[in-house]
Short mmCIF file of C-alpha atoms and ligand atoms in Angstrom, two decimals:
data_model
loop_
_atom_site.label_atom_id
_atom_site.label_comp_id
_atom_site.label_asym_id
_atom_site.label_seq_id
_atom_site.Cartn_x
_atom_site.Cartn_y
_atom_site.Cartn_z
CA MET A 1 -0.08 -0.16 0.01
CA PHE A 2 2.70 2.43 0.80
CA PHE A 3 4.74 1.42 -2.02
CA VAL A 4 1.71 2.43 -4.47
CA LEU A 5 1.26 5.66 -2.20
CA GLY A 6 4.97 6.36 -2.74
CA ALA A 7 4.81 5.77 -6.41
CA ILE A 8 1.88 8.42 -6.79
CA VAL A 9 3.69 11.00 -4.85
CA GLY A 10 6.97 10.36 -6.88
CA SER A 11 4.90 10.99 -9.95
CA PHE A 12 4.23 14.42 -8.48
CA LEU A 13 7.82 14.71 -7.27
CA ASN A 14 8.88 14.42 -11.15
CA VAL A 15 6.76 17.33 -12.10
CA CYS A 16 8.39 19.32 -9.17
CA ILE A 17 11.90 18.34 -10.29
CA LEU A 18 11.07 19.35 -13.79
CA ARG A 19 9.18 22.77 -13.33
CA ILE A 20 10.56 24.27 -10.17
CA PRO A 21 14.00 25.20 -11.67
CA ARG A 22 12.01 26.70 -14.63
CA GLY A 23 9.89 28.90 -12.24
CA GLU A 24 6.70 27.15 -13.58
CA SER A 25 3.78 26.29 -11.33
CA VAL A 26 3.72 22.81 -10.11
CA ALA A 27 -0.13 22.71 -9.95
CA THR A 28 -1.43 23.79 -13.33
CA PRO A 29 -1.43 22.95 -16.14
CA GLY A 30 -1.90 19.41 -15.60
CA SER A 31 0.97 16.73 -17.00
CA HIS A 32 1.77 17.52 -20.54
CA CYS A 33 4.10 15.92 -23.11
CA ALA A 34 7.15 17.95 -24.44
CA CYS A 35 5.19 18.58 -27.69
CA GLY A 36 2.44 20.52 -25.68
CA ARG A 37 -0.17 18.05 -25.90
CA PRO A 38 -1.72 16.67 -22.39
CA ILE A 39 -0.86 13.34 -21.18
CA PRO A 40 -4.23 11.32 -20.69
CA LEU A 41 -4.56 9.73 -17.32
CA TRP A 42 -4.36 6.20 -18.64
CA ASN A 43 -0.77 7.09 -20.04
CA ASN A 44 0.23 8.64 -16.55
CA ILE A 45 0.26 5.60 -14.33
CA PRO A 46 3.39 5.66 -12.01
CA ILE A 47 6.20 3.26 -13.05
CA LEU A 48 3.98 1.12 -15.49
CA SER A 49 3.30 3.76 -18.14
CA TRP A 50 6.97 3.85 -19.05
CA PHE A 51 6.94 0.09 -19.71
CA ILE A 52 3.76 -0.17 -21.43
CA LEU A 53 4.64 2.85 -23.93
CA ARG A 54 8.08 1.50 -23.83
CA GLY A 55 9.55 4.99 -23.07
CA LYS A 56 7.74 6.81 -26.00
CA ALA A 57 5.03 9.43 -25.79
CA SER A 58 1.75 8.15 -27.49
CA CYS A 59 1.23 11.64 -28.78
CA CYS A 60 4.34 12.33 -30.59
CA GLY A 61 6.57 9.41 -30.15
CA ARG A 62 9.05 11.60 -28.10
CA LYS A 63 11.48 9.54 -26.28
CA PHE A 64 10.92 10.05 -22.34
CA SER A 65 13.44 9.14 -19.73
CA ILE A 66 13.31 6.08 -17.67
CA ARG A 67 14.28 8.40 -14.70
CA TYR A 68 10.57 9.31 -14.33
CA ALA A 69 9.85 5.55 -13.68
CA ALA A 70 13.16 5.18 -11.40
CA ILE A 71 12.08 8.27 -9.22
CA GLU A 72 8.55 6.82 -8.75
CA ALA A 73 9.90 3.59 -7.94
CA LEU A 74 12.52 4.91 -5.55
CA THR A 75 9.84 7.13 -3.58
CA GLY A 76 7.67 3.78 -3.49
CA LEU A 77 10.40 1.88 -2.16
CA LEU A 78 11.52 4.45 0.44
CA PHE A 79 7.86 4.83 1.53
CA ALA A 80 7.37 1.09 1.87
CA ALA A 81 10.60 0.74 3.81
CA ALA A 82 9.80 3.52 6.02
CA TRP A 83 6.64 2.10 7.09
CA HIS A 84 7.99 -1.44 7.38
CA TYR A 85 11.10 -0.58 9.54
CA PHE A 86 10.23 2.17 11.81
CA PRO A 87 7.44 3.21 14.10
CA TRP A 88 4.66 4.95 12.66
CA GLN A 89 5.74 8.49 13.84
CA GLU A 90 9.12 8.11 12.50
CA ALA A 91 7.90 6.70 9.37
CA LEU A 92 5.62 9.71 8.69
CA ALA A 93 8.62 11.99 9.25
CA LEU A 94 10.66 9.93 7.01
CA MET A 95 8.22 9.88 4.28
CA VAL A 96 8.11 13.81 4.35
CA PHE A 97 11.80 13.90 4.46
CA CYS A 98 12.21 11.43 1.54
CA ALA A 99 9.74 13.44 -0.50
CA PHE A 100 11.54 16.74 0.03
CA GLY A 101 14.96 14.95 -0.31
CA ILE A 102 14.25 13.46 -3.67
CA VAL A 103 13.16 16.85 -5.10
CA LEU A 104 16.24 18.52 -3.78
CA ALA A 105 18.73 15.99 -4.75
CA PHE A 106 17.81 15.62 -8.44
CA ILE A 107 17.23 19.37 -8.57
CA ASP A 108 20.66 20.02 -7.17
CA TRP A 109 22.14 17.12 -9.42
CA ASP A 110 20.36 18.82 -12.59
CA THR A 111 21.04 22.48 -11.80
CA MET A 112 24.02 22.62 -9.20
CA TYR A 113 21.20 24.70 -7.33
CA LEU A 114 19.25 24.28 -4.17
CA PRO A 115 16.10 26.43 -4.52
CA ASP A 116 14.84 28.30 -1.44
CA CYS A 117 11.44 27.69 -2.38
CA VAL A 118 11.78 23.93 -1.56
CA ASN A 119 14.58 24.24 1.03
CA ALA A 120 12.38 26.67 3.30
CA PRO A 121 9.31 24.49 3.62
CA PHE A 122 11.78 21.42 4.01
CA VAL A 123 13.24 23.11 7.21
CA ALA A 124 9.58 24.22 8.42
CA SER A 125 8.26 20.86 7.91
CA GLY A 126 11.10 19.30 9.85
CA LEU A 127 10.47 21.62 12.78
CA ALA A 128 6.76 21.24 12.79
CA LEU A 129 6.89 17.46 12.53
CA SER A 130 9.25 17.49 15.43
CA PHE A 131 6.75 19.45 17.46
CA PHE A 132 3.73 17.09 16.66
CA LEU A 133 5.73 13.81 16.21
CA PRO A 134 8.45 14.33 19.11
CA GLU A 135 8.87 10.49 18.92
CA MET A 136 11.04 10.86 15.76
CA HIS A 137 13.83 12.21 17.97
CA GLY A 138 13.77 9.13 20.31
CA GLU A 139 11.59 8.12 23.47
CA VAL A 140 9.16 10.39 25.10
CA PRO A 141 8.80 9.36 28.74
CA ALA A 142 5.42 7.68 29.48
CA GLN A 143 4.10 10.12 31.86
CA LEU A 144 4.48 13.19 29.27
CA GLN A 145 2.56 11.19 26.53
CA GLY A 146 -0.88 12.90 27.40
CA ASP A 147 0.89 16.28 27.46
CA MET A 148 1.28 17.03 23.86
CA LEU A 149 2.58 20.77 24.46
CA VAL A 150 5.35 19.76 26.71
CA ALA A 151 6.36 16.58 25.14
CA GLY A 152 6.39 18.41 21.66
CA LEU A 153 8.40 21.23 22.91
CA HIS A 154 10.99 19.43 25.15
CA TYR A 155 11.46 16.24 23.35
CA GLY A 156 10.63 17.48 19.59
CA LEU A 157 11.20 21.23 18.92
CA VAL A 158 14.19 21.49 21.24
CA PRO A 159 16.40 18.72 19.65
CA ALA A 160 15.19 19.94 16.35
CA LEU A 161 16.36 23.48 16.88
CA ILE A 162 19.57 22.29 18.28
CA GLY A 163 19.77 20.12 15.08
CA LEU A 164 19.13 23.12 12.98
CA ALA A 165 21.53 25.18 14.70
CA VAL A 166 24.46 22.56 14.68
CA GLY A 167 23.80 21.57 10.87
CA GLY A 168 23.44 25.10 9.75
CA SER A 169 26.54 26.35 11.55
CA LEU A 170 28.69 23.33 10.72
CA SER A 171 28.17 23.83 7.02
CA TYR A 172 28.31 27.77 7.17
CA TRP A 173 31.69 27.71 8.84
CA MET A 174 33.02 24.74 6.63
CA ARG A 175 31.97 26.94 3.61
CA TYR A 176 33.62 29.88 4.92
CA PHE A 177 36.84 28.41 5.62
CA ALA A 178 37.02 26.11 2.44
CA SER A 179 36.10 29.24 0.49
CA VAL A 180 39.06 31.17 1.93
CA ILE A 181 41.33 28.31 1.23
CA MET A 182 40.26 27.46 -2.33
CA ARG A 183 39.66 31.22 -3.13
CA ARG A 184 36.23 30.48 -4.68
CA GLU A 185 32.84 29.31 -3.43
CA ALA A 186 33.24 26.17 -2.11
CA MET A 187 29.63 25.07 -1.14
CA GLY A 188 26.41 26.83 -2.06
CA GLU A 189 24.35 28.58 0.26
CA GLY A 190 21.67 26.25 -0.39
CA ASP A 191 23.81 23.43 1.24
CA VAL A 192 23.91 25.31 4.44
CA ILE A 193 20.01 25.64 4.76
CA LEU A 194 19.84 21.90 3.55
CA LEU A 195 22.11 20.63 6.23
CA GLY A 196 20.20 22.77 8.86
CA GLY A 197 16.92 20.89 7.59
CA ILE A 198 18.67 17.50 7.99
CA GLY A 199 19.42 18.69 11.54
CA ALA A 200 15.67 19.67 12.30
CA PHE A 201 14.74 16.15 11.10
CA PHE A 202 17.36 13.90 12.63
CA GLY A 203 18.78 16.12 15.42
CA TRP A 204 22.60 17.44 15.78
CA LYS A 205 23.80 13.67 15.52
CA GLY A 206 22.22 13.15 12.24
CA ALA A 207 23.25 16.52 10.91
CA VAL A 208 26.99 15.96 11.84
CA PHE A 209 27.00 12.28 10.42
CA ALA A 210 25.30 13.52 7.30
CA PHE A 211 28.13 16.07 6.94
CA PHE A 212 31.16 13.74 7.26
CA ALA A 213 29.38 11.04 5.44
CA SER A 214 28.65 13.39 2.39
CA SER A 215 32.41 14.27 2.33
CA PHE A 216 33.35 10.57 1.79
CA LEU A 217 30.58 9.77 -0.65
CA GLY A 218 31.51 12.76 -2.90
CA LEU A 219 35.27 12.12 -2.68
CA GLY A 220 34.41 8.25 -3.60
CA ALA A 221 32.30 9.47 -6.38
CA THR A 222 34.89 11.95 -7.80
CA LEU A 223 37.58 9.21 -7.58
CA PHE A 224 35.25 6.73 -9.35
CA GLN A 225 34.81 9.27 -12.05
CA LYS A 226 38.64 10.05 -12.31
CA ILE A 227 39.36 6.44 -12.54
CA PHE A 228 36.53 5.26 -14.78
CA GLY A 229 35.24 8.38 -16.40
CA LYS A 230 36.27 9.22 -19.93
CA GLU A 231 39.26 11.58 -20.36
CA VAL A 232 37.68 14.72 -22.11
CA PRO A 233 39.90 16.09 -25.09
CA ALA A 234 41.15 19.67 -24.49
CA ASP A 235 39.17 21.17 -27.47
CA LEU A 236 35.86 19.71 -26.39
CA ARG A 237 36.93 21.02 -22.82
CA ALA A 238 37.09 24.54 -24.15
CA THR A 239 33.99 24.42 -26.12
CA GLU A 240 31.87 23.05 -23.13
CA ALA A 241 33.46 25.54 -20.99
CA SER A 242 32.51 28.75 -23.32
CA ARG A 243 28.90 27.18 -23.48
CA LEU A 244 28.62 27.24 -19.73
CA SER A 245 30.09 30.68 -19.50
CA LEU A 246 27.56 31.72 -22.17
CA GLU A 247 24.91 30.44 -19.90
CA GLY A 248 26.01 32.61 -17.11
CA ASP A 249 27.34 29.48 -15.03
CA GLU A 250 31.16 30.81 -14.44
CA GLU A 251 31.75 28.33 -11.59
CA ALA A 252 30.85 25.42 -13.76
CA ALA A 253 32.78 26.70 -16.83
CA ASP A 254 36.12 27.15 -14.70
CA MET A 255 35.88 23.71 -13.32
CA PHE A 256 35.24 22.28 -16.62
CA ALA A 257 38.10 24.14 -18.21
CA SER A 258 40.41 22.98 -15.59
CA ILE A 259 39.27 19.31 -15.01
CA GLY A 260 37.03 18.43 -17.94
CA SER A 261 33.96 17.70 -15.97
CA ARG A 262 31.24 19.28 -14.01
CA PRO A 263 31.65 19.66 -10.19
CA PHE A 264 29.47 17.40 -8.22
CA PRO A 265 26.86 19.10 -6.38
CA LEU A 266 26.85 18.33 -2.37
CA GLY A 267 23.06 18.33 -1.70
CA PRO A 268 22.60 14.62 -3.19
CA TRP A 269 25.48 13.32 -0.98
CA LEU A 270 24.33 15.14 2.06
CA LEU A 271 20.83 13.61 1.74
CA LEU A 272 22.11 10.21 1.01
CA GLY A 273 24.29 10.62 4.05
CA ALA A 274 21.17 11.54 6.11
CA LEU A 275 19.45 8.41 4.75
CA ILE A 276 22.31 6.13 5.95
CA TYR A 277 22.26 7.89 9.37
CA CYS A 278 18.68 6.61 9.55
CA VAL A 279 19.65 2.89 8.78
CA CYS A 280 22.92 2.60 11.03
CA GLY A 281 23.49 5.98 12.44
CA GLU A 282 22.64 5.11 15.94
CA ALA A 283 24.74 1.83 15.82
CA PHE A 284 27.68 3.90 14.29
CA TYR A 285 27.67 6.36 17.24
CA ALA A 286 27.14 3.52 19.92
CA ARG A 287 30.10 1.72 18.38
CA VAL A 288 32.52 4.81 17.62
CA PHE A 289 31.30 7.13 20.26
CA PRO A 290 29.80 5.04 23.12
CA PHE A 291 29.51 7.93 25.47
CA LEU A 292 27.10 9.79 23.02
CA ALA A 293 24.79 6.63 22.94
CA LYS A 294 21.29 7.10 24.60
ZN1 ZN B 301 3.99 14.52 -27.43
#
């Protein structure tokens, strides 16, 4: 049931990932093909439609990416896993986190930019959910379970605000020092808000874990690209750099001119780090920093 719900939500997330960077409304008009014609409901079934249509639009035969189906399946799997493995309060919070996370990760991947219009509600919903479902930050003492206000403030909102402050300031200062050392913008401002939001959802331990995990994941991906990626010839490098520069993306243009690839965005790795924290973060802290265990 939650897989199906996730797949339907995922189909809306696809719309967000496509339209938000272009500044279009996510509500109207309804789903339409790149040729402009509306997509009928029976051609818009999450996951299945891609396979039924074999990746070709029925109106004009345009190919559409398997990524749409993959994002729907990913959302479905994450929703089902959240419901299966976590108590309902945490599961609900995780589903909201995953929905925002998928939109942010793919927009950042596509455009190297984390829009505030997604980041801000992401942080706000982390704080609000913490208040209404304080159990997502750990046990709430039994005698407080009738007192929603005190439980929500002390056991939900307080850890969420500490997480927001730790996540936000950790990435703020890292960004500051890295930018001084590298003499260019090292992380985006969006990453600072994003890590603050991760802190609001998972507390300060989650934010710290996600931050360091993202460094390792990003480094691993860069090494993988260096070893297995194809070397880009110098003339192609220059052409791509000037194209990016024309688009106004000076940062990517510089990067392309020097190393022949686009820089990796940090957002997807931060979000993946937060997801790893959900699975094994507590066990990690218990083993490596036993004095921090609950
Ligand atoms: Zn079409």
